[in-house]
Amino acid sequence: MRLMITKSYEELSKLAAENVANIVEEKPNAVLGLPTGSTPIGMYKKLISMYSDGTLSFRDVTAFNLDEYEGLDKNSPNSYYKYMLDNFYGHIDIAKDKTNIPDGKAVDIYNTCIEYEERIKKAGGIDLIILGLGNNGHIGFNEPADHFSGITHRVKLHRETIKANSRFFNSIDEVPKYAITMGIRSIMHCKKIILLASGKAKAEAIKKALKEPVTAKVPASVLQLHQDLTVIIDEEAASLL
Ligand code: GLP
């Protein structure tokens, strides 16, 4: 594991974007796994600037998002589809048919999940996945549990996740109770992983994930077992290490 502690969120975002850019420069048709949430916003902004400057192109990149809420229309202001369009895809030259996000409105969720995994496999697997971290140690929407999850699946969101994510909705009742997420096995199969965390609220989860024994109660702790993990966190998130 490579641990990089930055002075600020700004520096974290720059470092994360440089890591993504390096992969895309090395392999223009790279397959990326991408997160949502507040943490990666700065990274997306830097990547958009690199594209606007003409120093980076995403023309041949394929991307798979980690997760999506169940039941939200694609264009609902809180769908991750809309988030990606507004914060990244809408500002770069990635081909629309190379962007993949689980369909939260799918009628047959089970087959949608299987098909999502098949698409990842067909693309040659994910070269680099960027992960955010939930306050409870979740990655994607893989919540604390008794055992690690497998491939992409439907998940019931925990109360603390619903509460944490309610800041984006008009009221807590509007937050979907279920989601579709890549599983722990899907994440661990990615060739490279970058975990991002910023702020004091993530310090406890970072300590448990990186310094304590691997347990499904802290899903991010499984990343300790990955062969190519880079952790980029700011000083506040690192404060309990
Ligand atoms: C959501 C997403 C996660 C994300 C987490 C942390 O629950 N499903 O993928 O990592 O939020 O978000 P934030 O970066 O806003 O703290």
Short mmCIF file of C-alpha atoms and ligand atoms in Angstrom, two decimals:
data_model
loop_
_atom_site.label_atom_id
_atom_site.label_comp_id
_atom_site.label_asym_id
_atom_site.label_seq_id
_atom_site.Cartn_x
_atom_site.Cartn_y
_atom_site.Cartn_z
CA MET A 1 0.00 0.00 0.00
CA ARG A 2 1.20 3.50 -0.83
CA LEU A 3 -0.06 6.09 1.64
CA MET A 4 0.00 9.74 0.56
CA ILE A 5 -1.04 12.35 3.09
CA THR A 6 -1.70 15.81 1.67
CA LYS A 7 -1.86 19.19 3.39
CA SER A 8 -5.20 20.08 1.83
CA TYR A 9 -8.21 18.87 -0.14
CA GLU A 10 -6.88 20.88 -3.09
CA GLU A 11 -3.61 18.94 -3.05
CA LEU A 12 -5.47 15.62 -2.66
CA SER A 13 -7.58 16.44 -5.72
CA LYS A 14 -4.50 17.36 -7.76
CA LEU A 15 -2.67 14.17 -6.80
CA ALA A 16 -5.70 11.99 -7.55
CA ALA A 17 -6.18 13.65 -10.95
CA GLU A 18 -2.48 13.20 -11.80
CA ASN A 19 -2.72 9.50 -10.98
CA VAL A 20 -5.73 9.10 -13.27
CA ALA A 21 -4.04 11.16 -16.01
CA ASN A 22 -0.91 8.97 -15.83
CA ILE A 23 -2.96 5.83 -16.47
CA VAL A 24 -4.86 7.43 -19.36
CA GLU A 25 -1.63 8.74 -20.91
CA GLU A 26 0.01 5.33 -20.64
CA LYS A 27 -3.06 3.54 -21.96
CA PRO A 28 -5.45 5.81 -23.89
CA ASN A 29 -8.12 3.09 -23.96
CA ALA A 30 -7.89 2.50 -20.20
CA VAL A 31 -10.93 1.23 -18.31
CA LEU A 32 -11.69 3.34 -15.24
CA GLY A 33 -13.93 2.70 -12.25
CA LEU A 34 -15.39 5.93 -10.91
CA PRO A 35 -17.04 7.13 -7.70
CA THR A 36 -19.56 9.79 -6.76
CA GLY A 37 -19.91 11.81 -3.54
CA SER A 38 -18.29 15.11 -2.52
CA THR A 39 -14.74 13.78 -2.22
CA PRO A 40 -13.97 13.24 -5.94
CA ILE A 41 -15.46 16.57 -7.10
CA GLY A 42 -12.07 18.35 -6.91
CA MET A 43 -10.39 15.51 -8.83
CA TYR A 44 -13.02 15.69 -11.56
CA LYS A 45 -12.50 19.48 -11.79
CA LYS A 46 -8.73 19.01 -12.28
CA LEU A 47 -9.30 16.32 -14.92
CA ILE A 48 -11.73 18.62 -16.75
CA SER A 49 -9.03 21.38 -16.73
CA MET A 50 -6.48 18.95 -18.17
CA TYR A 51 -8.96 18.13 -20.95
CA SER A 52 -9.74 21.82 -21.57
CA ASP A 53 -6.01 22.64 -21.71
CA GLY A 54 -5.63 19.98 -24.39
CA THR A 55 -3.22 17.93 -22.28
CA LEU A 56 -5.54 14.94 -21.74
CA SER A 57 -8.15 13.16 -23.83
CA PHE A 58 -10.72 10.60 -22.71
CA ARG A 59 -11.78 9.75 -26.27
CA ASP A 60 -10.92 6.07 -25.99
CA VAL A 61 -11.50 5.61 -22.26
CA THR A 62 -14.26 3.33 -20.96
CA ALA A 63 -15.72 4.07 -17.54
CA PHE A 64 -17.82 2.10 -15.09
CA ASN A 65 -19.45 3.76 -12.13
CA LEU A 66 -19.40 2.03 -8.81
CA ASP A 67 -23.03 2.43 -7.90
CA GLU A 68 -26.44 3.96 -8.42
CA TYR A 69 -29.53 4.49 -6.29
CA GLU A 70 -32.46 2.22 -6.99
CA GLY A 71 -35.67 3.79 -8.23
CA LEU A 72 -34.36 7.21 -9.25
CA ASP A 73 -34.94 8.35 -12.77
CA LYS A 74 -31.69 8.96 -14.69
CA ASN A 75 -32.41 12.68 -14.83
CA SER A 76 -33.47 13.03 -11.23
CA PRO A 77 -31.17 15.65 -9.62
CA ASN A 78 -29.81 13.03 -7.21
CA SER A 79 -29.17 10.13 -9.56
CA TYR A 80 -25.51 9.27 -9.97
CA TYR A 81 -26.14 9.33 -13.72
CA LYS A 82 -26.93 13.05 -13.41
CA TYR A 83 -24.00 13.59 -11.03
CA MET A 84 -21.56 12.11 -13.57
CA LEU A 85 -23.01 14.16 -16.41
CA ASP A 86 -22.87 17.40 -14.41
CA ASN A 87 -19.51 16.86 -12.72
CA PHE A 88 -17.51 15.00 -15.34
CA TYR A 89 -18.89 13.35 -18.47
CA GLY A 90 -20.68 16.48 -19.67
CA HIS A 91 -17.36 18.39 -19.76
CA ILE A 92 -14.95 15.93 -21.41
CA ASP A 93 -14.69 14.02 -24.69
CA ILE A 94 -15.53 10.53 -23.39
CA ALA A 95 -17.83 8.64 -25.79
CA LYS A 96 -21.31 8.32 -24.34
CA ASP A 97 -21.47 4.61 -25.23
CA LYS A 98 -18.29 4.02 -23.22
CA THR A 99 -19.79 5.34 -19.98
CA ASN A 100 -21.54 2.76 -17.84
CA ILE A 101 -23.68 3.31 -14.76
CA PRO A 102 -25.95 0.65 -13.22
CA ASP A 103 -29.57 1.24 -14.22
CA GLY A 104 -31.40 2.18 -11.03
CA LYS A 105 -34.76 1.87 -12.76
CA ALA A 106 -34.16 -1.62 -14.12
CA VAL A 107 -37.14 -3.94 -13.81
CA ASP A 108 -34.92 -7.01 -13.58
CA ILE A 109 -32.24 -5.90 -11.11
CA TYR A 110 -30.70 -9.36 -10.80
CA ASN A 111 -29.96 -9.66 -14.52
CA THR A 112 -28.91 -6.00 -14.72
CA CYS A 113 -26.19 -6.75 -12.15
CA ILE A 114 -24.99 -9.86 -13.99
CA GLU A 115 -24.97 -7.96 -17.26
CA TYR A 116 -22.97 -5.09 -15.65
CA GLU A 117 -20.27 -7.56 -14.60
CA GLU A 118 -20.24 -9.05 -18.09
CA ARG A 119 -19.74 -5.60 -19.59
CA ILE A 120 -16.75 -5.03 -17.26
CA LYS A 121 -15.27 -8.38 -18.27
CA LYS A 122 -15.85 -7.69 -21.97
CA ALA A 123 -14.05 -4.34 -21.62
CA GLY A 124 -11.00 -6.26 -20.34
CA GLY A 125 -11.47 -5.54 -16.63
CA ILE A 126 -10.93 -2.27 -14.79
CA ASP A 127 -7.39 -0.84 -14.92
CA LEU A 128 -7.91 1.72 -12.17
CA ILE A 129 -10.79 2.31 -9.78
CA ILE A 130 -11.08 5.40 -7.60
CA LEU A 131 -12.99 4.96 -4.36
CA GLY A 132 -14.46 7.33 -1.85
CA LEU A 133 -15.14 6.21 1.72
CA GLY A 134 -18.39 6.25 3.68
CA ASN A 135 -18.26 7.43 7.31
CA ASN A 136 -19.11 3.85 8.28
CA GLY A 137 -16.27 2.43 6.17
CA HIS A 138 -18.37 1.56 3.13
CA ILE A 139 -16.94 1.57 -0.39
CA GLY A 140 -19.33 1.97 -3.30
CA PHE A 141 -22.50 1.07 -1.45
CA ASN A 142 -21.00 -2.03 0.21
CA GLU A 143 -22.24 -1.54 3.74
CA PRO A 144 -20.77 -3.08 6.92
CA ALA A 145 -21.90 -6.71 7.02
CA ASP A 146 -21.07 -10.17 8.34
CA HIS A 147 -19.33 -11.20 5.14
CA PHE A 148 -17.82 -9.52 2.10
CA SER A 149 -20.03 -9.19 -0.94
CA GLY A 150 -19.33 -10.70 -4.34
CA ILE A 151 -20.13 -9.13 -7.69
CA THR A 152 -22.46 -6.22 -8.56
CA HIS A 153 -25.65 -6.58 -6.54
CA ARG A 154 -28.64 -4.87 -4.97
CA VAL A 155 -28.07 -3.57 -1.46
CA LYS A 156 -30.22 -2.21 1.36
CA LEU A 157 -28.70 1.05 2.55
CA HIS A 158 -27.93 1.43 6.23
CA ARG A 159 -29.61 4.11 8.26
CA GLU A 160 -26.35 6.07 8.74
CA THR A 161 -25.74 6.08 4.98
CA ILE A 162 -29.27 7.32 4.31
CA LYS A 163 -28.72 10.02 6.93
CA ALA A 164 -25.29 11.01 5.57
CA ASN A 165 -26.57 11.19 1.98
CA SER A 166 -29.78 13.04 2.92
CA ARG A 167 -27.78 16.28 2.67
CA PHE A 168 -28.22 16.10 -1.10
CA PHE A 169 -32.01 15.55 -0.96
CA ASN A 170 -34.89 17.82 0.11
CA SER A 171 -35.72 15.48 2.97
CA ILE A 172 -34.45 12.20 4.41
CA ASP A 173 -37.64 10.47 3.22
CA GLU A 174 -36.63 11.10 -0.38
CA VAL A 175 -33.37 9.13 -0.05
CA PRO A 176 -33.75 5.73 -1.75
CA LYS A 177 -33.57 2.77 0.62
CA TYR A 178 -31.84 0.50 -1.89
CA ALA A 179 -29.02 0.80 -4.39
CA ILE A 180 -27.04 -1.21 -6.93
CA THR A 181 -23.31 -1.41 -6.28
CA MET A 182 -20.25 -3.17 -7.59
CA GLY A 183 -19.44 -5.78 -4.97
CA ILE A 184 -16.25 -6.24 -2.98
CA ARG A 185 -15.17 -8.96 -5.38
CA SER A 186 -15.70 -6.62 -8.36
CA ILE A 187 -13.60 -3.96 -6.62
CA MET A 188 -10.81 -6.33 -5.59
CA HIS A 189 -10.54 -7.54 -9.21
CA CYS A 190 -9.55 -4.05 -10.41
CA LYS A 191 -5.87 -3.86 -11.33
CA LYS A 192 -5.18 -0.66 -9.39
CA ILE A 193 -7.16 1.00 -6.61
CA ILE A 194 -6.98 4.55 -5.28
CA LEU A 195 -8.85 5.32 -2.07
CA LEU A 196 -9.64 8.98 -1.35
CA ALA A 197 -10.78 10.50 1.94
CA SER A 198 -10.90 14.06 3.17
CA GLY A 199 -11.83 15.70 6.46
CA LYS A 200 -12.10 14.84 10.16
CA ALA A 201 -15.38 12.94 9.69
CA LYS A 202 -13.44 10.24 7.80
CA ALA A 203 -10.57 9.88 10.31
CA GLU A 204 -12.15 7.04 12.31
CA ALA A 205 -13.09 5.07 9.19
CA ILE A 206 -9.58 5.55 7.76
CA LYS A 207 -7.98 4.29 10.97
CA LYS A 208 -10.22 1.21 11.05
CA ALA A 209 -9.75 0.56 7.34
CA LEU A 210 -5.97 0.84 7.25
CA LYS A 211 -4.66 0.01 10.71
CA GLU A 212 -7.07 -2.55 12.17
CA PRO A 213 -7.71 -6.18 11.20
CA VAL A 214 -9.57 -6.86 7.97
CA THR A 215 -13.27 -7.29 8.67
CA ALA A 216 -16.51 -7.12 6.68
CA LYS A 217 -17.76 -4.80 9.44
CA VAL A 218 -15.46 -2.19 7.86
CA PRO A 219 -15.73 -3.00 4.15
CA ALA A 220 -12.81 -0.73 3.16
CA SER A 221 -10.46 -2.77 5.36
CA VAL A 222 -10.41 -5.49 2.67
CA LEU A 223 -8.35 -3.08 0.54
CA GLN A 224 -5.35 -3.90 2.76
CA LEU A 225 -5.24 -7.19 0.83
CA HIS A 226 -5.11 -5.62 -2.63
CA GLN A 227 -1.77 -5.80 -4.45
CA ASP A 228 -1.85 -2.27 -5.86
CA LEU A 229 -3.53 0.14 -3.48
CA THR A 230 -2.76 3.87 -3.24
CA VAL A 231 -4.41 5.81 -0.43
CA ILE A 232 -4.59 9.58 -0.88
CA ILE A 233 -5.96 11.39 2.17
CA ASP A 234 -5.62 14.83 3.67
CA GLU A 235 -4.14 15.55 7.11
CA GLU A 236 -7.56 15.68 8.78
CA ALA A 237 -8.58 12.26 7.47
CA ALA A 238 -5.14 10.96 8.55
CA SER A 239 -5.35 12.49 12.02
CA LEU A 240 -5.98 9.18 13.86
CA LEU A 241 -3.33 7.12 12.07
C1 GLP B 1 -21.85 7.51 -1.13
C2 GLP B 1 -21.29 6.74 -2.31
C3 GLP B 1 -19.89 6.29 -2.05
C4 GLP B 1 -19.06 7.44 -1.55
C5 GLP B 1 -19.61 7.89 -0.22
C6 GLP B 1 -18.80 8.99 0.45
O1 GLP B 1 -22.47 6.72 -0.20
N1 GLP B 1 -22.10 5.62 -2.67
O2 GLP B 1 -19.35 5.74 -3.25
O3 GLP B 1 -17.72 7.07 -1.44
O4 GLP B 1 -20.92 8.35 -0.47
O5 GLP B 1 -19.20 10.22 -0.05
P1 GLP B 1 -18.51 11.60 0.27
O6 GLP B 1 -17.33 11.67 -0.63
O7 GLP B 1 -19.56 12.61 -0.13
O8 GLP B 1 -18.18 11.64 1.69
#
